[in-house]
Coordinates of C-alpha atoms and ligand atoms in Angstrom, one line a residue:
M30 CA 128.3 -45.1 -114.3
R31 CA 128.6 -41.6 -114.2
T32 CA 126.7 -39.7 -111.2
A33 CA 124.3 -36.7 -112.5
S34 CA 124.8 -34.2 -110.0
H35 CA 122.7 -31.1 -109.1
A36 CA 122.8 -27.9 -107.1
A37 CA 119.9 -26.3 -104.9
D38 CA 119.3 -24.3 -101.9
V39 CA 116.4 -26.9 -100.7
A40 CA 116.2 -30.2 -101.6
I41 CA 113.0 -32.0 -101.1
A42 CA 112.8 -35.8 -101.0
G43 CA 108.9 -36.4 -102.1
A44 CA 106.3 -35.0 -104.0
G45 CA 103.4 -35.2 -102.1
L46 CA 101.2 -32.6 -100.5
A47 CA 103.9 -31.9 -97.7
G48 CA 106.7 -31.5 -100.2
V49 CA 104.8 -29.1 -102.4
A50 CA 103.6 -27.1 -99.4
V51 CA 107.7 -26.8 -98.7
A52 CA 108.5 -26.1 -102.2
I53 CA 106.0 -23.2 -102.4
E54 CA 107.2 -21.5 -99.4
A55 CA 110.9 -22.0 -100.0
L56 CA 110.1 -20.4 -103.6
D57 CA 108.0 -17.7 -102.0
R58 CA 111.6 -16.8 -100.3
G59 CA 113.5 -17.2 -103.8
R60 CA 115.3 -19.9 -102.7
R61 CA 116.7 -22.7 -105.7
V62 CA 114.5 -25.9 -105.3
V63 CA 114.9 -29.5 -106.3
L64 CA 111.6 -31.4 -105.6
V65 CA 112.5 -35.2 -106.1
D66 CA 110.1 -38.1 -106.4
R67 CA 110.3 -41.9 -106.9
D68 CA 106.9 -42.2 -108.6
V69 CA 105.6 -40.7 -112.1
E70 CA 105.0 -37.0 -113.1
D71 CA 101.3 -37.6 -113.0
T72 CA 100.9 -38.1 -109.1
L73 CA 102.1 -34.8 -108.0
G74 CA 100.7 -34.3 -104.8
G75 CA 100.8 -37.8 -103.7
Q76 CA 98.1 -39.4 -101.7
A77 CA 96.5 -36.0 -101.0
K78 CA 95.1 -36.6 -104.9
D79 CA 93.4 -39.7 -103.8
S80 CA 92.3 -38.7 -100.3
F81 CA 88.5 -38.0 -99.0
G82 CA 89.8 -34.2 -98.6
G83 CA 88.4 -33.9 -94.8
L84 CA 90.3 -31.3 -92.7
W85 CA 90.2 -30.7 -88.7
F86 CA 89.6 -27.3 -87.9
A87 CA 88.3 -25.7 -84.6
G88 CA 86.7 -22.2 -84.7
S89 CA 86.2 -22.1 -88.2
P90 CA 83.9 -19.8 -89.8
L91 CA 82.0 -22.6 -91.1
Q92 CA 81.5 -24.0 -87.5
R93 CA 80.6 -20.4 -86.6
R94 CA 77.8 -20.0 -89.2
R95 CA 76.5 -23.6 -88.4
G96 CA 76.3 -22.4 -84.5
I97 CA 78.9 -25.2 -83.8
P98 CA 80.2 -23.9 -80.1
D99 CA 84.1 -24.9 -80.8
S100 CA 87.3 -23.1 -79.7
T101 CA 90.9 -23.9 -79.6
E102 CA 90.9 -25.0 -76.0
L103 CA 88.0 -27.0 -76.5
G104 CA 89.8 -28.5 -79.5
F105 CA 93.1 -29.0 -77.7
S106 CA 91.8 -30.7 -74.8
D107 CA 89.7 -33.3 -76.9
W108 CA 93.2 -34.0 -78.9
L109 CA 95.2 -34.5 -75.8
A110 CA 92.8 -36.9 -74.3
F111 CA 92.3 -38.7 -77.6
G112 CA 95.4 -39.4 -78.6
E113 CA 96.6 -40.0 -74.9
L114 CA 99.6 -37.6 -75.4
Q115 CA 101.5 -37.8 -72.0
A116 CA 103.7 -35.4 -70.6
S117 CA 106.7 -36.9 -71.4
D118 CA 105.4 -36.9 -75.2
A119 CA 106.8 -33.0 -75.5
W120 CA 107.4 -32.2 -79.1
P121 CA 104.2 -34.2 -80.0
R122 CA 102.2 -32.0 -77.5
A123 CA 103.9 -28.7 -78.8
W124 CA 102.8 -29.7 -82.3
A125 CA 99.3 -30.5 -81.1
R126 CA 99.0 -27.0 -79.7
A127 CA 100.8 -25.7 -82.8
Y128 CA 98.0 -27.2 -85.0
V129 CA 95.5 -26.6 -82.7
E130 CA 96.0 -23.0 -82.6
R131 CA 97.1 -22.1 -86.1
C132 CA 95.1 -24.6 -88.3
V133 CA 92.6 -21.6 -89.2
P134 CA 95.0 -19.5 -90.4
E135 CA 97.8 -21.0 -91.8
V136 CA 95.6 -23.7 -93.4
H137 CA 92.4 -23.1 -93.8
D138 CA 92.5 -19.2 -94.7
W139 CA 95.3 -20.5 -97.0
L140 CA 93.4 -23.2 -98.8
V141 CA 90.7 -20.8 -99.3
A142 CA 92.8 -18.3 -100.6
L143 CA 93.9 -20.8 -103.4
G144 CA 90.2 -21.2 -104.2
I145 CA 89.0 -24.2 -102.0
R146 CA 85.4 -24.5 -101.0
F147 CA 84.1 -26.6 -98.1
M148 CA 80.9 -28.9 -97.9
P149 CA 78.2 -26.8 -96.1
V150 CA 78.1 -29.1 -93.1
P151 CA 81.1 -30.0 -91.2
M152 CA 80.9 -33.9 -90.5
W153 CA 81.0 -35.3 -87.0
V154 CA 83.8 -37.9 -86.6
E155 CA 85.7 -40.2 -84.2
R156 CA 83.5 -38.9 -81.1
G157 CA 85.1 -41.0 -78.7
L158 CA 83.9 -44.0 -76.7
Y159 CA 86.0 -44.6 -73.6
A160 CA 87.8 -41.0 -73.9
P161 CA 86.6 -38.1 -75.0
G162 CA 87.1 -37.6 -78.9
N163 CA 85.8 -34.6 -81.3
S164 CA 83.5 -32.8 -78.8
V165 CA 81.6 -31.1 -81.8
P166 CA 81.7 -31.8 -85.5
R167 CA 85.2 -30.6 -87.3
F168 CA 85.5 -32.6 -90.4
H169 CA 85.3 -30.1 -93.0
L170 CA 85.3 -31.8 -96.3
V171 CA 86.6 -30.0 -99.5
W172 CA 84.1 -29.9 -102.1
G173 CA 85.9 -31.9 -104.7
T174 CA 87.5 -33.9 -102.4
G175 CA 91.3 -34.4 -101.5
R176 CA 91.5 -34.1 -105.8
A177 CA 90.7 -30.5 -105.7
L178 CA 92.7 -29.9 -102.6
A179 CA 95.8 -31.4 -104.3
E180 CA 95.1 -29.8 -107.7
R181 CA 94.7 -26.5 -106.4
V182 CA 98.0 -26.4 -104.0
V183 CA 99.8 -28.0 -106.6
G184 CA 98.7 -25.3 -109.2
R185 CA 100.0 -22.7 -106.9
L186 CA 103.4 -24.7 -107.1
L187 CA 103.6 -24.6 -110.9
G188 CA 102.0 -21.2 -111.8
H189 CA 104.4 -19.9 -109.2
P190 CA 106.1 -16.5 -110.2
R191 CA 109.4 -17.9 -109.3
R192 CA 108.9 -20.9 -111.1
S193 CA 112.5 -20.8 -112.8
L194 CA 113.9 -21.5 -109.5
L195 CA 111.8 -25.2 -109.4
T196 CA 113.4 -28.2 -110.4
L197 CA 111.1 -31.2 -110.6
R198 CA 112.7 -34.9 -110.8
F199 CA 110.5 -37.9 -111.1
G200 CA 111.4 -41.6 -110.9
H201 CA 114.1 -40.6 -108.8
R202 CA 114.2 -43.2 -106.1
V203 CA 116.2 -41.5 -102.8
D204 CA 118.1 -43.7 -100.6
A205 CA 120.8 -41.9 -98.5
L206 CA 121.4 -38.4 -97.1
V207 CA 124.9 -37.0 -97.9
T208 CA 126.6 -35.7 -94.7
R209 CA 129.7 -33.4 -94.7
A210 CA 131.4 -31.5 -91.8
G211 CA 128.7 -32.7 -89.5
R212 CA 126.0 -31.3 -91.4
V213 CA 123.3 -32.8 -93.9
S214 CA 123.9 -31.2 -97.2
G215 CA 122.6 -33.4 -99.8
L216 CA 120.6 -36.7 -101.1
R217 CA 121.5 -39.6 -103.1
G218 CA 119.7 -42.3 -104.8
V219 CA 119.0 -43.9 -108.3
T220 CA 116.7 -43.4 -111.0
E221 CA 113.7 -45.8 -111.7
P222 CA 113.7 -47.4 -113.9
G223 CA 117.4 -47.3 -115.4
G224 CA 119.3 -47.4 -112.2
E225 CA 121.4 -44.2 -112.9
P226 CA 122.7 -42.9 -109.7
F227 CA 122.4 -39.0 -108.7
E228 CA 123.4 -36.7 -106.2
I229 CA 121.9 -33.6 -104.9
E230 CA 123.7 -30.8 -103.2
C231 CA 122.1 -28.2 -101.0
E232 CA 121.9 -26.2 -97.8
S233 CA 118.9 -27.8 -96.6
V234 CA 117.1 -31.4 -97.0
V235 CA 113.6 -31.9 -96.1
V236 CA 112.2 -35.2 -96.0
A237 CA 108.6 -35.6 -96.9
A238 CA 108.6 -39.2 -98.3
G239 CA 105.3 -40.1 -96.4
G240 CA 105.0 -42.5 -93.7
I241 CA 105.7 -46.6 -93.3
N242 CA 102.4 -47.7 -94.1
G243 CA 102.8 -48.8 -97.3
D244 CA 105.1 -51.7 -96.4
I245 CA 103.0 -54.2 -94.5
E246 CA 106.0 -56.0 -92.6
R247 CA 106.7 -52.7 -91.2
V248 CA 103.2 -52.3 -90.1
R249 CA 103.5 -55.6 -88.5
R250 CA 106.9 -54.9 -87.0
H251 CA 105.6 -51.7 -85.0
W252 CA 102.1 -53.1 -84.2
H253 CA 100.7 -51.2 -81.7
A254 CA 99.9 -53.5 -78.1
D255 CA 96.5 -52.5 -78.0
W256 CA 95.7 -54.3 -80.8
S257 CA 97.1 -57.8 -79.7
V258 CA 98.7 -59.8 -82.9
P259 CA 98.7 -58.3 -86.2
P260 CA 95.9 -60.5 -88.4
R261 CA 96.7 -62.7 -91.0
V262 CA 95.5 -60.6 -93.9
I263 CA 96.4 -56.6 -93.8
L264 CA 95.2 -54.8 -96.9
N265 CA 97.5 -51.7 -98.1
G266 CA 95.9 -48.5 -98.2
S267 CA 98.6 -46.3 -98.0
H268 CA 101.1 -45.4 -100.7
R269 CA 103.1 -47.8 -102.4
F270 CA 106.5 -46.1 -101.9
A271 CA 105.3 -45.5 -98.2
D272 CA 108.3 -47.9 -97.0
G273 CA 110.4 -46.1 -94.6
R274 CA 113.6 -45.9 -96.5
L275 CA 114.2 -42.6 -95.7
H276 CA 113.2 -43.1 -92.1
D277 CA 116.3 -45.1 -91.9
A278 CA 118.1 -42.6 -94.0
A279 CA 117.5 -39.7 -91.5
A280 CA 118.2 -42.2 -88.5
A281 CA 121.3 -43.1 -89.9
A282 CA 122.0 -39.5 -90.1
G283 CA 121.6 -39.2 -86.3
A284 CA 117.7 -38.4 -86.1
S285 CA 115.5 -39.5 -83.9
V286 CA 112.4 -41.7 -85.3
T287 CA 109.7 -42.0 -82.7
H288 CA 106.1 -43.7 -82.3
L289 CA 105.7 -45.7 -85.1
D290 CA 103.4 -48.3 -83.6
W291 CA 100.8 -45.0 -83.5
Q292 CA 99.4 -46.0 -86.8
W293 CA 95.7 -44.7 -87.9
N294 CA 94.5 -48.0 -89.3
Y295 CA 91.1 -49.0 -90.2
A296 CA 88.8 -51.7 -89.4
A297 CA 86.9 -52.1 -92.6
G298 CA 88.9 -52.9 -95.6
I299 CA 87.8 -54.7 -98.7
R300 CA 90.2 -55.8 -101.6
H301 CA 90.2 -53.3 -104.5
W302 CA 89.1 -54.8 -107.7
R303 CA 91.7 -52.9 -109.9
P304 CA 94.5 -53.1 -107.5
R305 CA 97.9 -50.6 -108.3
K306 CA 99.9 -52.3 -105.5
P307 CA 99.8 -55.9 -103.9
D308 CA 96.7 -56.5 -101.7
H309 CA 95.6 -52.9 -102.5
G310 CA 92.9 -52.2 -100.2
L311 CA 89.7 -49.7 -100.4
S312 CA 88.7 -48.4 -96.9
L313 CA 84.7 -48.5 -96.3
I314 CA 83.1 -46.1 -94.2
P315 CA 81.6 -49.0 -92.3
P316 CA 77.7 -48.9 -92.2
K317 CA 76.3 -47.5 -88.8
S318 CA 73.0 -49.6 -88.9
A319 CA 74.9 -53.0 -90.1
L320 CA 75.4 -55.5 -87.4
W321 CA 79.1 -56.5 -87.0
L322 CA 79.9 -60.2 -86.6
N323 CA 83.1 -62.2 -86.1
A324 CA 84.3 -64.8 -88.3
R325 CA 82.0 -67.5 -86.7
G326 CA 78.9 -65.1 -87.5
E327 CA 78.5 -64.2 -83.9
R328 CA 77.7 -60.5 -83.1
I329 CA 80.9 -58.5 -81.8
G330 CA 80.1 -57.7 -77.7
P331 CA 78.9 -57.2 -75.5
M332 CA 79.5 -53.6 -76.6
P333 CA 78.4 -53.9 -80.4
L334 CA 81.0 -52.1 -83.1
V335 CA 79.9 -48.7 -84.1
S336 CA 81.8 -46.9 -86.6
G337 CA 82.0 -42.9 -85.9
F338 CA 83.5 -43.3 -82.6
D339 CA 87.1 -44.8 -81.9
T340 CA 88.7 -46.3 -85.4
H341 CA 91.7 -47.3 -83.0
E342 CA 89.1 -49.4 -80.5
L343 CA 87.5 -50.8 -83.6
V344 CA 91.2 -52.1 -85.0
A345 CA 91.8 -53.4 -81.7
R346 CA 88.6 -55.3 -81.0
I347 CA 88.6 -56.9 -84.7
C348 CA 92.1 -58.1 -83.8
R349 CA 90.8 -60.0 -80.9
E350 CA 88.5 -61.7 -82.6
P351 CA 89.2 -65.1 -84.1
G352 CA 90.9 -64.8 -87.4
G353 CA 91.3 -61.2 -87.1
Y354 CA 88.6 -59.9 -89.7
S355 CA 84.9 -59.4 -89.5
W356 CA 81.7 -59.5 -91.4
Q357 CA 79.2 -56.6 -91.6
L358 CA 75.9 -57.8 -92.2
L359 CA 73.2 -55.4 -93.7
N360 CA 70.2 -54.8 -96.6
R361 CA 70.0 -53.3 -99.4
K362 CA 68.3 -50.3 -98.0
I363 CA 71.2 -49.6 -95.4
A364 CA 73.6 -49.7 -98.0
L365 CA 72.2 -47.4 -100.3
K366 CA 72.2 -44.7 -97.4
E367 CA 75.0 -45.4 -95.5
L368 CA 77.6 -47.3 -97.7
A369 CA 80.7 -45.4 -98.4
V370 CA 84.3 -45.7 -99.6
S371 CA 86.8 -43.5 -98.2
G372 CA 88.7 -41.5 -101.0
A373 CA 88.5 -39.4 -104.0
E374 CA 88.0 -42.5 -106.4
F375 CA 84.3 -43.5 -105.3
N376 CA 83.0 -40.4 -104.4
P377 CA 82.6 -39.1 -107.7
A378 CA 79.7 -36.6 -107.4
I379 CA 81.7 -34.5 -104.6
R380 CA 84.6 -35.0 -106.5
D381 CA 83.6 -33.6 -109.9
G382 CA 81.6 -31.0 -108.1
K383 CA 78.0 -32.7 -109.3
R384 CA 75.5 -30.7 -106.8
V385 CA 72.3 -32.0 -108.1
R386 CA 73.9 -35.8 -108.3
F387 CA 74.9 -35.5 -104.7
A388 CA 71.8 -34.4 -103.7
R389 CA 69.9 -37.1 -105.5
E390 CA 72.3 -39.6 -104.1
L391 CA 71.5 -38.2 -100.1
L392 CA 68.0 -38.3 -101.0
F393 CA 67.4 -41.5 -102.8
G394 CA 70.8 -43.6 -102.0
N395 CA 74.2 -44.0 -103.4
R396 CA 73.2 -46.3 -106.6
W397 CA 76.0 -46.0 -108.3
L398 CA 78.5 -47.0 -105.6
Y399 CA 75.9 -49.9 -104.7
D400 CA 76.4 -51.1 -108.2
E401 CA 80.1 -50.7 -108.3
L402 CA 80.4 -52.4 -105.2
T403 CA 78.3 -55.6 -105.6
R404 CA 79.1 -56.1 -109.5
N405 CA 83.3 -55.8 -108.7
S406 CA 83.7 -56.7 -104.7
E407 CA 85.0 -60.1 -104.0
D408 CA 84.2 -59.5 -100.4
I409 CA 80.7 -58.6 -100.8
V410 CA 77.7 -61.5 -101.3
L411 CA 73.9 -61.0 -101.8
A412 CA 71.1 -63.2 -100.9
A413 CA 67.2 -63.2 -100.6
T414 CA 67.3 -65.3 -97.4
L415 CA 70.1 -65.7 -94.3
P416 CA 70.1 -69.3 -95.1
E417 CA 71.3 -68.6 -98.4
L418 CA 73.4 -65.6 -97.5
V419 CA 75.5 -67.8 -94.7
E420 CA 75.8 -70.3 -97.1
R421 CA 77.8 -67.6 -99.9
M422 CA 79.8 -66.4 -96.5
N423 CA 80.9 -69.9 -96.2
A424 CA 81.6 -70.5 -99.7
L425 CA 83.7 -67.1 -100.5
N426 CA 85.7 -68.5 -97.2
G427 CA 86.0 -71.6 -98.6
D428 CA 85.8 -72.9 -94.8
G429 CA 82.6 -73.3 -93.6
V430 CA 82.9 -71.8 -90.3
V431 CA 80.1 -69.1 -90.2
Q432 CA 77.3 -70.3 -88.2
L433 CA 74.0 -69.9 -89.9
A434 CA 72.4 -70.1 -86.1
A435 CA 74.7 -67.3 -84.4
V436 CA 73.7 -65.2 -87.5
E437 CA 70.2 -65.9 -86.9
D438 CA 70.4 -65.5 -83.0
A439 CA 72.1 -62.0 -83.6
V440 CA 69.5 -60.8 -86.3
S441 CA 66.5 -61.6 -84.7
R442 CA 67.7 -60.1 -81.1
Y443 CA 68.4 -56.9 -82.7
D444 CA 65.8 -56.5 -85.2
A445 CA 63.3 -57.4 -81.9
A446 CA 64.9 -54.5 -80.1
I447 CA 64.1 -51.9 -83.0
R448 CA 60.3 -53.3 -83.3
R449 CA 60.0 -52.8 -79.7
G450 CA 59.9 -49.1 -80.4
P451 CA 62.6 -46.3 -79.7
R452 CA 61.2 -45.9 -76.0
F453 CA 62.4 -49.7 -75.5
H454 CA 66.1 -49.1 -77.6
D455 CA 68.2 -51.2 -74.9
D456 CA 70.7 -51.9 -77.2
E457 CA 73.9 -49.9 -77.4
Q458 CA 73.9 -49.8 -81.6
L459 CA 70.5 -48.1 -81.4
R460 CA 71.2 -45.6 -78.9
R461 CA 74.1 -44.6 -80.6
I462 CA 72.4 -44.3 -83.8
D463 CA 69.9 -42.4 -82.5
W464 CA 72.6 -39.6 -81.1
L465 CA 74.2 -39.4 -84.5
R466 CA 71.3 -38.8 -86.1
R467 CA 70.9 -35.8 -84.0
W468 CA 73.5 -34.3 -85.9
P469 CA 72.0 -33.1 -89.6
G470 CA 75.3 -34.3 -91.4
D471 CA 75.1 -38.0 -89.8
R472 CA 71.3 -37.8 -89.9
V473 CA 70.9 -37.5 -93.9
R474 CA 73.6 -40.7 -94.0
T475 CA 71.9 -42.9 -91.1
C476 CA 68.6 -45.0 -91.3
A477 CA 66.0 -44.2 -88.4
F478 CA 66.3 -47.9 -87.1
Q479 CA 66.3 -50.0 -90.1
P480 CA 65.9 -54.2 -89.2
I481 CA 68.2 -56.2 -91.2
L482 CA 65.2 -58.5 -92.2
D483 CA 62.7 -56.5 -93.7
R484 CA 61.1 -57.8 -97.2
R485 CA 61.0 -54.3 -98.6
A486 CA 64.6 -53.6 -98.1
G487 CA 66.6 -56.5 -99.6
P488 CA 68.4 -58.3 -100.9
L489 CA 70.7 -59.0 -97.8
M490 CA 74.3 -58.3 -97.7
A491 CA 77.3 -59.5 -96.2
I492 CA 80.7 -57.9 -96.1
R493 CA 84.1 -59.6 -95.3
E494 CA 86.1 -56.6 -93.9
F495 CA 89.8 -57.1 -93.2
V496 CA 91.9 -54.4 -91.3
I497 CA 93.7 -52.4 -94.0
S498 CA 96.6 -49.8 -93.0
R499 CA 96.5 -46.3 -93.8
K500 CA 98.3 -43.5 -91.9
S501 CA 101.9 -43.4 -90.1
M502 CA 101.3 -41.0 -87.1
G503 CA 105.0 -41.6 -85.8
G504 CA 108.0 -40.9 -87.9
I505 CA 110.9 -38.1 -87.6
Q506 CA 111.3 -36.3 -84.7
T507 CA 111.2 -32.6 -85.2
D508 CA 110.8 -29.2 -83.2
L509 CA 108.3 -26.7 -84.3
E510 CA 110.9 -25.3 -87.1
C511 CA 110.7 -28.8 -88.5
R512 CA 114.3 -29.2 -87.7
A513 CA 115.1 -33.0 -87.4
L514 CA 115.9 -33.8 -84.0
G515 CA 118.6 -36.6 -82.4
A516 CA 119.1 -38.1 -78.9
N517 CA 118.7 -35.7 -76.0
G518 CA 117.2 -32.8 -78.2
R519 CA 120.3 -32.4 -80.5
V520 CA 119.3 -30.4 -83.9
I521 CA 120.6 -32.3 -87.3
E522 CA 122.4 -29.2 -88.8
G523 CA 120.6 -29.0 -92.2
L524 CA 117.8 -31.5 -92.1
F525 CA 114.0 -31.0 -91.7
A526 CA 111.2 -33.4 -92.2
A527 CA 107.3 -32.4 -93.0
G528 CA 104.2 -34.4 -93.4
E529 CA 103.7 -37.9 -92.9
A530 CA 107.5 -38.8 -92.4
A531 CA 107.7 -36.6 -89.3
G532 CA 104.3 -38.0 -87.8
F533 CA 102.6 -34.6 -89.3
G534 CA 104.8 -32.8 -86.8
G535 CA 107.0 -33.3 -83.5
G536 CA 107.1 -37.3 -84.2
G537 CA 103.9 -37.6 -83.7
M538 CA 101.7 -34.8 -83.2
N539 CA 98.1 -37.0 -82.9
G540 CA 99.5 -39.3 -80.2
K541 CA 97.6 -42.6 -80.6
R542 CA 94.6 -41.8 -82.0
G543 CA 93.9 -39.2 -84.4
L544 CA 90.7 -36.8 -84.6
E545 CA 90.8 -37.1 -88.6
G546 CA 91.2 -34.5 -90.9
T547 CA 94.4 -33.9 -89.1
F548 CA 96.5 -35.5 -91.3
L549 CA 96.1 -33.5 -94.8
G550 CA 96.2 -30.3 -92.3
G551 CA 99.3 -31.5 -90.9
C552 CA 101.4 -31.8 -94.1
I553 CA 100.2 -28.4 -94.7
L554 CA 101.2 -26.9 -91.6
S555 CA 104.1 -28.6 -91.4
G556 CA 105.2 -28.3 -94.9
R557 CA 104.7 -24.6 -95.0
I558 CA 106.9 -24.1 -91.7
A559 CA 109.4 -26.6 -93.0
G560 CA 109.4 -24.3 -96.2
R561 CA 110.1 -21.1 -94.7
N562 CA 113.2 -22.5 -92.4
A563 CA 114.8 -24.5 -94.7
Ligands
FAD615 C1 91.9 -43.0 -100.0 C2 92.9 -42.1 -98.8 C3 91.9 -40.9 -98.2 C4 92.4 -40.1 -97.1 N1 91.7 -39.5 -96.4 C5 92.3 -38.3 -96.0 C6 91.2 -37.4 -95.1 O1 90.3 -37.4 -95.9 N2 92.0 -36.7 -94.4 C7 92.9 -36.7 -93.9 O2 93.5 -35.9 -93.2 N3 93.7 -37.7 -94.3 C8 93.7 -38.2 -95.2 N4 94.3 -39.1 -96.2 C9 95.5 -38.9 -95.8 C10 96.6 -38.2 -96.7 O3 96.0 -38.1 -97.6 C11 98.3 -38.3 -95.9 O4 98.4 -38.5 -94.9 C12 98.9 -37.3 -96.9 O5 98.3 -37.3 -97.9 C13 100.3 -37.7 -96.9 O6 101.0 -36.6 -97.4 P1 102.3 -36.5 -97.1 O7 102.8 -35.7 -98.6 O8 103.0 -36.7 -96.2 O9 102.9 -38.0 -98.0 P2 102.5 -38.7 -99.4 O10 101.4 -38.3 -100.2 O11 102.5 -40.2 -99.0 O12 103.7 -38.5 -100.6 C14 105.1 -39.1 -100.0 C15 105.8 -38.6 -101.7 O13 107.3 -39.2 -101.3 C16 107.5 -40.1 -102.5 N5 108.7 -40.9 -101.8 C17 108.5 -41.9 -101.0 N6 109.6 -42.9 -100.8 C18 110.6 -41.7 -101.6 C19 112.0 -42.0 -101.7 N7 112.6 -42.8 -100.8 N8 112.4 -41.2 -102.9 C20 111.8 -40.4 -103.4 N9 110.4 -40.3 -103.6 C21 110.1 -40.9 -102.6 C22 106.3 -41.0 -102.6 O14 106.3 -41.3 -104.1 C23 105.2 -40.1 -102.8 O15 104.9 -39.1 -104.0 C24 93.7 -40.0 -96.8 C25 94.7 -40.9 -97.5 C26 94.4 -42.0 -98.3 C27 95.1 -43.0 -99.3

């Protein structure tokens, strides 16, 4: 079979948010660009299109308007503490500093210039548990979710005044990097479907092909030591082609691939009922007022699990429980106010800019989502009483391990603590709910000490939740110009990396925990830098 060949100045493998940002900057500089992706044309923009659209900024105009006292110094110190970045992590630390210092001018202001608007109140996520997290609210959610973000950035690319210098190739799987005279000088692969070989010759190659978390076997292989052993079920919440193929290709060309165990996986995955890949999962934003139970129905403790503080720790705790999965126990009232799914697909009011619908959902609860989840999810059971609920939980699993006595004990102790009144709240979950509700962004989404057994709040609901893979925070090591680095910091000539493929910069700029919103932001910053330098 004849090999199709093409020549360009810059060849980019991966047309997600990072690859698109690379292409825009390269076109700005008058370079001839080929953007190659394994997926279909509709998916231009990659995972960002399905994402929630939250971005991390410290010292933004919105924070100032809301009276949030933030600064790059505070942001950087939170970042280092939360990610546990050590002095030996030189490139990740350099990238962390670069992101904190440059995210407002180079990501926020750039997006605003493209027409992006943010929700009026930043959200306060990853507040930290045993180590400091975000000291203040920093998660800036795009009006329109990641869908609007991706559409604006892709729109900028497709409407670029130098569009004629851009070639797009979809259905092209890159398998290898071509090296000549000690320099990376091209890409090689096959079309899908068809299997026809192709080769692209160029001056610079940028790997922007996402992470490894779409390949669950790789996720298991690089499981973080804090999480003990990988559970039997891990759902897939990443891109179907995020398989690390080009991490291997970069390594074969001499690049260092670092910290693949720094992964951002979530604790509360349920199975998607319209799967687009094997074990496709949805990541729930776990209700804070729900009781978190293990497979036997015992409340996980003594420190109870509450989301919004330390996602890495939630995963670690669940992996240590029998079966490596969990249940959340709640009722309809809690679900209406607090249950949410991360991403564009299940947030139509924000995604489609429906302000009235959004306000109604905040005030009266998200009935659409409640109906959608309870009608379709195989991982959710409802019942009027605890004995019936436990029967259905056991029927769902088919193993009878959930103990009614354990569930009754957990619920009665928790409800009794609530009924004693806020002055006597000796339960850590209630203390945290109290703190969460002091920030308006959380107050509107968190019930005020809602008992589980409450006739007016039913029916009862139990959600079976599995660990779900999401982001690779490690990857191809890069310097501050996005040049790939090999052993002893040697620059691999001609090779650049950006976005999740590069651990969002430096092969792991977040460290082992991410403050959230640093991923989309990291794709834009590293993509823009790579595009300028490639
Ligand atoms: C539901 C969801 C919600 C999220 N919410 C947020 C959020 O609110 N905030 C945040 O910061 N982050 C969020 N993220 C994470 C964020 O979306 C991703 O980290 C980011 O979009 C990754 O962009 P990327 O360009 O690096 O990679 P990707 O978007 O994965 O794009 C990589 C591209 O490379 C292509 N590719 C892969 N291998 C090959 C190959 N061998 N040859 C050719 N092409 C290849 C793929 O087809 C893909 O198009 C979310 C993710 C999901 C799934």
